[in-house]
XYZ file of C-alpha atoms in Angstrom:
514
model
C 17.018 -50.659 -50.811
C 17.565 -48.301 -53.752
C 21.005 -46.733 -53.470
C 21.405 -45.014 -56.829
C 22.369 -41.859 -54.972
C 25.697 -43.501 -54.108
C 26.483 -43.767 -57.806
C 25.356 -40.174 -58.390
C 27.881 -39.074 -55.791
C 30.586 -41.161 -57.448
C 31.248 -43.320 -54.412
C 32.069 -46.294 -56.605
C 35.319 -44.554 -57.534
C 36.463 -45.587 -54.047
C 35.467 -49.233 -54.484
C 38.204 -51.797 -55.098
C 36.453 -55.005 -56.110
C 34.114 -55.647 -53.152
C 35.910 -53.345 -50.710
C 35.753 -49.605 -50.300
C 38.937 -47.627 -49.766
C 39.904 -46.682 -46.221
C 42.563 -44.025 -46.886
C 41.322 -41.358 -49.278
C 42.518 -37.910 -50.306
C 42.859 -35.969 -53.526
C 45.878 -38.031 -54.520
C 44.936 -41.562 -53.593
C 42.330 -44.163 -52.733
C 43.865 -47.023 -50.758
C 42.414 -50.170 -49.313
C 43.013 -50.583 -45.628
C 45.477 -53.162 -44.403
C 43.680 -53.973 -41.155
C 40.710 -56.074 -40.122
C 37.594 -56.337 -42.264
C 34.722 -54.098 -41.216
C 31.141 -54.067 -42.491
C 28.738 -51.152 -42.395
C 25.043 -51.736 -41.746
C 22.024 -49.490 -42.123
C 20.013 -48.911 -38.934
C 16.898 -48.764 -41.115
C 16.765 -52.518 -41.692
C 20.139 -53.965 -40.719
C 21.187 -54.394 -44.338
C 24.913 -54.397 -45.081
C 25.849 -51.210 -46.904
C 29.608 -51.472 -47.346
C 32.692 -53.498 -46.547
C 36.173 -52.219 -45.723
C 39.532 -53.313 -44.545
C 40.238 -50.784 -41.814
C 43.245 -48.495 -42.076
C 46.269 -49.201 -39.890
C 48.400 -46.808 -37.828
C 51.148 -47.277 -40.420
C 48.825 -46.019 -43.159
C 47.859 -43.099 -40.942
C 51.539 -42.275 -40.484
C 52.077 -42.114 -44.235
C 48.989 -39.930 -44.747
C 50.112 -37.651 -41.919
C 53.367 -36.984 -43.772
C 51.453 -36.167 -46.944
C 49.201 -33.845 -44.959
C 52.201 -32.040 -43.477
C 53.549 -31.429 -46.973
C 50.146 -30.103 -48.049
C 49.983 -27.839 -45.000
C 53.424 -26.386 -45.701
C 52.119 -25.228 -49.084
C 48.625 -24.230 -47.943
C 49.719 -22.066 -45.015
C 51.302 -19.512 -47.373
C 48.209 -19.284 -49.570
C 46.358 -16.036 -48.754
C 43.312 -16.702 -46.589
C 40.808 -15.197 -49.106
C 42.162 -17.632 -51.719
C 41.700 -20.460 -49.238
C 38.133 -19.198 -48.869
C 37.531 -19.670 -52.595
C 38.218 -23.390 -52.180
C 35.729 -23.604 -49.310
C 33.189 -21.655 -51.381
C 33.447 -24.245 -54.152
C 32.991 -27.085 -51.674
C 29.815 -25.381 -50.473
C 28.520 -24.959 -54.019
C 29.021 -28.658 -54.736
C 27.340 -29.593 -51.465
C 24.338 -27.512 -52.593
C 24.321 -29.292 -55.933
C 24.311 -32.746 -54.314
C 22.347 -31.845 -51.195
C 19.620 -34.440 -51.645
C 22.008 -37.283 -52.432
C 24.214 -36.406 -49.447
C 21.161 -36.370 -47.174
C 20.181 -39.811 -48.413
C 23.578 -41.166 -47.347
C 23.028 -39.740 -43.860
C 19.602 -41.370 -43.675
C 21.044 -44.665 -44.886
C 23.846 -44.827 -42.317
C 22.584 -42.793 -39.327
C 18.859 -43.501 -39.636
C 17.812 -39.835 -39.567
C 14.529 -38.860 -41.139
C 15.159 -37.172 -44.465
C 14.163 -33.625 -43.355
C 16.720 -33.801 -40.540
C 19.356 -35.201 -42.899
C 18.682 -32.374 -45.357
C 19.052 -29.953 -42.465
C 22.426 -31.431 -41.616
C 23.716 -30.966 -45.162
C 22.365 -27.414 -45.087
C 24.374 -26.873 -41.919
C 27.521 -27.875 -43.811
C 26.580 -25.432 -46.584
C 25.939 -22.665 -44.059
C 29.292 -23.283 -42.381
C 30.950 -22.952 -45.793
C 29.315 -19.543 -46.230
C 30.399 -18.519 -42.750
C 33.976 -19.688 -43.352
C 34.220 -17.844 -46.682
C 33.348 -14.592 -44.937
C 35.720 -15.464 -42.127
C 38.581 -15.861 -44.607
C 38.734 -12.054 -44.835
C 38.425 -11.490 -41.082
C 41.221 -13.476 -39.444
C 42.429 -10.330 -37.751
C 44.380 -9.681 -34.575
C 44.758 -6.521 -32.499
C 46.940 -3.442 -32.395
C 47.962 -2.945 -28.766
C 49.245 0.234 -27.124
C 52.890 -0.107 -26.108
C 54.226 1.444 -22.920
C 57.556 2.140 -24.659
C 58.072 5.165 -26.907
C 58.824 4.354 -30.524
C 57.289 0.887 -30.253
C 54.185 -0.769 -31.634
C 52.570 -3.996 -30.484
C 50.229 -6.185 -32.476
C 49.048 -9.757 -32.651
C 48.792 -12.013 -35.663
C 47.061 -15.334 -36.195
C 48.925 -17.962 -38.195
C 47.947 -21.424 -39.505
C 48.412 -24.131 -36.901
C 49.210 -27.369 -38.745
C 47.519 -30.655 -39.610
C 44.341 -30.996 -37.542
C 43.046 -34.431 -36.536
C 39.249 -34.650 -36.476
C 37.514 -37.553 -34.712
C 33.729 -37.571 -35.024
C 30.661 -39.572 -33.996
C 27.922 -41.190 -36.070
C 24.986 -38.973 -35.122
C 26.110 -35.891 -37.090
C 28.375 -37.541 -39.665
C 28.689 -34.480 -41.929
C 27.952 -31.401 -39.838
C 30.615 -31.956 -37.176
C 33.263 -32.552 -39.824
C 32.238 -29.324 -41.540
C 32.516 -27.254 -38.347
C 36.128 -28.309 -38.063
C 37.175 -28.722 -41.681
C 35.709 -25.577 -43.223
C 37.096 -23.347 -40.476
C 40.394 -25.210 -40.406
C 40.817 -24.838 -44.160
C 40.340 -21.076 -44.245
C 42.670 -20.855 -41.237
C 45.348 -22.561 -43.342
C 45.334 -26.045 -41.825
C 45.286 -29.534 -43.290
C 42.425 -31.801 -42.171
C 42.821 -35.522 -41.421
C 39.503 -37.072 -40.460
C 38.682 -40.288 -38.639
C 34.897 -40.680 -38.976
C 32.788 -43.105 -36.981
C 33.044 -46.667 -38.254
C 29.216 -46.627 -38.276
C 29.053 -43.950 -40.992
C 31.975 -44.555 -43.375
C 29.992 -43.867 -46.563
C 29.106 -40.401 -45.266
C 32.825 -39.704 -44.994
C 33.541 -40.993 -48.486
C 30.614 -38.984 -49.874
C 32.155 -35.840 -48.365
C 35.531 -36.709 -49.852
C 33.999 -37.050 -53.326
C 32.728 -33.469 -52.991
C 36.112 -32.253 -51.779
C 37.932 -34.121 -54.546
C 35.739 -32.554 -57.225
C 36.605 -29.120 -55.843
C 40.278 -30.126 -55.822
C 40.097 -31.218 -59.462
C 38.787 -27.761 -60.394
C 41.442 -25.897 -58.383
C 44.944 -27.120 -59.261
C 46.592 -24.584 -56.926
C 45.141 -26.378 -53.863
C 47.373 -29.179 -52.495
C 45.636 -32.498 -53.084
C 46.263 -33.908 -49.610
C 44.872 -30.928 -47.745
C 41.765 -32.973 -46.794
C 41.819 -36.715 -46.182
C 39.775 -39.508 -44.618
C 41.100 -42.427 -42.569
C 38.522 -45.128 -41.860
C 39.775 -47.088 -38.879
C 39.014 -48.232 -35.371
C 40.001 -46.851 -31.973
C 43.670 -47.544 -32.690
C 43.609 -44.769 -35.310
C 42.095 -42.300 -32.873
C 44.706 -43.269 -30.294
C 47.535 -42.842 -32.796
C 46.246 -39.388 -33.771
C 45.964 -38.358 -30.130
C 49.515 -39.420 -29.325
C 51.126 -37.987 -32.464
C 53.012 -34.720 -31.871
C 52.595 -33.845 -35.552
C 48.959 -32.984 -34.813
C 48.987 -29.747 -32.822
C 45.197 -29.983 -32.451
C 42.924 -32.998 -32.029
C 39.215 -32.199 -32.247
C 37.125 -35.064 -30.868
C 33.346 -35.321 -30.740
C 31.687 -38.224 -28.961
C 31.174 -39.740 -25.539
C 32.697 -38.378 -22.345
C 34.570 -41.657 -21.911
C 36.185 -41.279 -25.316
C 36.929 -37.612 -24.723
C 38.687 -38.260 -21.439
C 40.949 -40.785 -23.151
C 41.747 -38.396 -26.018
C 42.300 -35.484 -23.642
C 44.729 -37.460 -21.504
C 46.781 -38.618 -24.481
C 46.925 -35.198 -26.120
C 47.626 -33.503 -22.797
C 50.487 -35.871 -22.053
C 52.335 -34.415 -25.047
C 51.138 -30.848 -24.284
C 49.076 -30.690 -27.464
C 45.703 -29.023 -27.852
C 42.427 -30.913 -27.688
C 39.030 -29.536 -28.667
C 36.517 -31.790 -26.937
C 32.787 -31.787 -27.697
C 31.369 -34.562 -25.518
C 28.204 -35.716 -23.780
C 25.182 -33.654 -22.843
C 22.518 -34.286 -20.196
C 20.363 -31.383 -21.206
C 17.515 -29.928 -19.203
C 14.608 -27.564 -19.740
C 12.959 -25.653 -16.908
C 9.241 -25.084 -17.483
C 8.079 -22.280 -15.234
C 4.579 -21.608 -13.938
C 4.889 -18.498 -16.118
C 5.579 -20.521 -19.294
C 3.526 -20.726 -22.461
C 2.878 -24.479 -22.160
C 1.893 -24.971 -25.791
C 5.122 -23.340 -26.951
C 7.119 -25.407 -24.460
C 5.375 -28.576 -25.624
C 6.497 -28.120 -29.219
C 10.069 -27.438 -28.137
C 10.159 -30.428 -25.800
C 8.902 -32.927 -28.360
C 11.397 -31.995 -31.065
C 14.327 -31.766 -28.653
C 13.497 -35.067 -26.932
C 12.552 -37.303 -29.864
C 14.341 -35.740 -32.857
C 16.981 -38.101 -34.278
C 15.423 -40.711 -31.943
C 17.067 -38.947 -29.005
C 20.539 -39.437 -30.473
C 21.767 -35.839 -30.444
C 24.276 -34.495 -27.953
C 21.784 -31.643 -27.475
C 18.760 -33.930 -27.083
C 16.511 -33.018 -24.173
C 16.927 -35.539 -21.354
C 15.272 -33.763 -18.401
C 12.225 -31.545 -18.008
C 12.103 -29.696 -14.691
C 8.542 -28.421 -14.383
C 7.040 -26.195 -11.688
C 4.780 -28.298 -9.464
C 1.761 -26.199 -10.455
C 2.081 -27.040 -14.176
C 3.750 -30.451 -14.102
C 0.569 -32.541 -14.361
C -0.906 -30.450 -17.162
C 2.389 -30.592 -19.049
C 2.625 -34.352 -18.556
C -0.819 -34.872 -20.091
C 0.041 -32.677 -23.057
C 3.279 -34.611 -23.588
C 1.564 -37.994 -23.406
C -0.985 -36.871 -25.984
C 1.794 -35.574 -28.269
C 3.843 -38.761 -27.904
C 0.807 -40.865 -28.806
C 0.600 -39.071 -32.140
C 4.266 -39.529 -33.136
C 4.782 -41.288 -36.463
C 7.587 -43.832 -36.009
C 9.053 -45.831 -38.863
C 11.172 -45.893 -41.996
C 13.045 -42.560 -41.981
C 12.930 -42.383 -45.774
C 9.144 -42.106 -45.766
C 7.265 -38.833 -45.800
C 5.625 -37.720 -42.544
C 7.692 -40.082 -40.358
C 9.071 -38.130 -37.387
C 11.086 -40.775 -35.507
C 13.461 -43.232 -37.130
C 15.443 -46.108 -35.632
C 18.145 -46.299 -33.015
C 21.533 -46.768 -34.600
C 21.973 -50.405 -33.522
C 21.076 -53.172 -31.096
C 23.559 -51.958 -28.481
C 21.764 -48.616 -28.330
C 18.473 -50.422 -27.816
C 19.937 -52.554 -25.020
C 21.412 -49.467 -23.350
C 18.013 -47.782 -23.460
C 16.291 -50.771 -21.891
C 18.907 -50.992 -19.137
C 18.414 -47.305 -18.359
C 14.645 -47.716 -18.142
C 15.051 -50.717 -15.840
C 17.358 -48.698 -13.582
C 14.942 -45.761 -13.575
C 12.070 -47.969 -12.465
C 14.226 -49.547 -9.753
C 15.013 -46.029 -8.535
C 11.356 -45.089 -8.178
C 10.650 -43.824 -11.675
C 7.201 -44.275 -13.171
C 6.946 -44.820 -16.900
C 4.201 -42.603 -18.309
C 4.438 -43.741 -21.926
C 6.703 -45.554 -24.372
C 10.002 -47.389 -24.171
C 8.968 -50.565 -25.968
C 10.411 -51.832 -29.225
C 8.159 -51.403 -32.243
C 8.026 -54.211 -34.801
C 4.779 -53.539 -36.689
C 4.744 -51.324 -39.775
C 8.492 -50.714 -39.612
C 11.337 -52.288 -41.612
C 12.429 -55.569 -40.099
C 15.987 -55.690 -38.810
C 15.996 -52.158 -37.414
C 15.622 -51.161 -33.770
C 12.614 -48.864 -33.585
C 11.371 -47.739 -30.185
C 8.527 -45.675 -28.809
C 9.934 -42.507 -27.210
C 9.524 -42.694 -23.464
C 8.623 -40.345 -20.596
C 9.543 -41.276 -17.026
C 8.274 -39.385 -13.967
C 11.149 -39.477 -11.493
C 12.746 -37.631 -8.596
C 15.562 -35.243 -9.454
C 18.035 -37.005 -7.144
C 17.710 -40.423 -8.820
C 21.111 -41.779 -9.844
C 20.052 -42.572 -13.405
C 19.287 -38.894 -14.014
C 23.006 -38.150 -13.680
C 23.723 -40.234 -16.783
C 23.238 -39.485 -20.454
C 21.447 -42.283 -22.291
C 21.649 -41.798 -26.049
C 18.033 -42.705 -26.697
C 14.587 -41.037 -26.561
C 14.089 -41.157 -22.778
C 12.725 -37.999 -21.159
C 12.831 -37.671 -17.370
C 10.113 -35.473 -15.875
C 10.586 -33.925 -12.425
C 9.244 -31.000 -10.436
C 10.473 -27.958 -8.512
C 9.122 -25.285 -6.179
C 11.362 -22.225 -6.656
C 13.358 -21.013 -9.649
C 16.561 -21.234 -7.608
C 15.809 -24.892 -6.874
C 15.125 -25.543 -10.569
C 18.477 -24.062 -11.597
C 20.220 -26.114 -8.933
C 18.577 -29.302 -10.216
C 19.540 -28.453 -13.775
C 23.187 -27.790 -12.913
C 23.552 -30.769 -10.586
C 24.802 -33.204 -13.237
C 28.349 -33.846 -14.523
C 27.567 -32.570 -18.036
C 27.087 -28.967 -19.149
C 26.177 -28.699 -22.817
C 22.713 -27.274 -23.531
C 19.916 -25.871 -21.370
C 16.675 -23.948 -21.693
C 13.973 -22.224 -19.707
C 10.418 -21.493 -20.771
C 9.019 -18.500 -18.960
C 7.285 -15.196 -19.620
C 8.962 -13.731 -16.536
C 11.812 -11.366 -17.367
C 13.299 -11.868 -13.911
C 13.400 -15.657 -14.297
C 14.870 -15.448 -17.796
C 17.611 -13.040 -16.725
C 18.429 -15.084 -13.611
C 18.755 -18.182 -15.798
C 21.267 -16.389 -18.049
C 23.171 -14.778 -15.179
C 26.314 -16.034 -13.370
C 23.939 -17.672 -10.866
C 22.023 -19.391 -13.633
C 22.702 -22.154 -16.123
C 26.249 -23.519 -16.080
C 25.974 -24.830 -19.642
C 27.714 -23.662 -22.790
C 24.305 -23.140 -24.420
C 21.554 -21.417 -22.439
C 18.268 -20.621 -24.195
C 15.080 -18.798 -23.300
C 11.804 -19.956 -24.855
C 13.476 -22.238 -27.375
C 14.557 -25.845 -26.934
C 17.960 -27.361 -26.240
C 18.458 -28.754 -29.732
C 19.042 -27.169 -33.125
C 21.710 -24.518 -32.460
C 22.536 -22.032 -35.208
C 25.998 -22.158 -36.755
C 26.785 -18.501 -36.001
C 27.315 -19.092 -32.283
C 30.150 -21.034 -30.704
C 28.937 -24.580 -29.977
C 30.108 -26.534 -26.945
C 29.773 -26.997 -23.211
C 31.393 -27.127 -19.809
C 32.323 -29.758 -17.210
C 32.306 -33.279 -18.674
C 31.122 -31.887 -22.002
C 34.783 -30.995 -22.490
C 34.985 -27.205 -22.730
C 35.580 -27.104 -26.489
C 33.919 -24.662 -28.885
C 33.232 -25.331 -32.552
C 31.408 -23.624 -35.445
C 30.684 -19.896 -35.063
C 31.729 -16.810 -33.103
C 35.493 -16.881 -32.505
C 35.809 -20.697 -32.542
C 38.192 -20.203 -35.509
C 40.924 -19.261 -33.028
C 41.202 -22.933 -32.043
C 42.638 -23.667 -35.476
C 45.362 -21.002 -35.448
C 48.349 -19.975 -33.367
C 48.643 -16.481 -31.932
C 51.826 -14.438 -32.311
C 52.289 -11.219 -30.318
C 54.691 -8.872 -32.139
C 56.543 -5.818 -30.858
C 58.210 -3.503 -33.387
C 60.808 -0.933 -32.347
C 60.860 1.895 -34.897
C 62.764 4.329 -32.670
C 66.448 4.847 -32.018
C 66.525 3.770 -28.358
C 66.039 0.432 -26.604
C 63.856 1.094 -23.535
C 62.922 -1.975 -21.494
C 59.409 -2.790 -20.352
C 58.370 -2.130 -16.750
C 60.878 0.722 -16.625
C 63.836 -1.600 -16.036
C 67.249 0.000 -16.433
C 70.005 -2.444 -17.375
C 73.188 -0.466 -18.025
């Protein structure tokens, strides 16, 4: 496997003999002091890197350095902070193709999707630069004469970011770029499955730091470690905010630990996303949306489509269209042109998929197509599967679960109210969609009686959200919001100020205390 792009990014600056560094910032590149960990590519199972994982003691030392950086950074004017983020974005543009190749290497994404992820980071940089001049509060009418009320937003502190393998650069950027312009320090624990993506990001950040001596060198750092690092971050009172993206199980653990110390947690967790296909839908348009949302990234997106709820009058026609589309999917090496579906991330993901399919069939599901492992015309050592469609009843137990693989459950409904009830009747609440040409159905879906998800779309799929809107979901998805809209408020603390410019001291609520 040709990996010259790693050298072009300068990743070898983090290599100490045969081991890569596990604690990296603008001031240092340390080997970990914990257990040895190897990274493998899902493309062919080849080893890509070797580390000694960081320890909680190393995290503690980096946390202190990050606090010192924050104490300097918080007094830097926000537009100046934005200039640093702008430079990061410019460097990401310059190395876009190399960065995408690292994503493909470690996450197994096809190159067009990997390029799209890097572009998302670039777009978030642009958004954050504009935001750096708009971190404004309110002026509020006071009930007391000679008084003025206002609110300000101040930097929060060091922010701990814990992320998953499937979006190894974009999720970091949502948190880091906004956190930086808000005046925070960023300490990142990436997935152990994508450590080179994290180091590639840090090379970009470090180059920006080298060009901007006024920026504290420890304002962004990476800690490559196991669950013990995430636990230490969650329990550490020095992190006023822990942003965690991953499974619901992981999020519940993080939320409990952060909540026990009355800290803030921003949780972006599992999705069990559904699309309603109405009898009034444009089926060809729905077909295109379904296929990308269900099989993109081999079904390993939190917004991947898991359930299609089709009106009984169009279900059979839609099923035939889907089967035909699935038969034409090009599955294989994600580095090759025209391939649409790459590998699952590892053998455990493959086993989880097979267990889910077995459970679905035991619960009355009928496999319409796919699900088998593919070994011909694909790199050996990777876990390539044929995306699968299962016809199943909406009340099957397996449908309540999110399986991080390309399994699409197909079910039917009679009335739009029933369809919405089926969609909402799962523990998760991330992304949802309806395809319909009926204005009444579309508006009902978006109403208080409609979708209970954080993302609700009409005539587009569940996957591929734009960065300008707040991203996140309800229920077991965690309730957090990242990226656009006013998600920046997560990374700041609000201060309500009252100024008395008069000569008297009236009390609020008309209280007289004399």
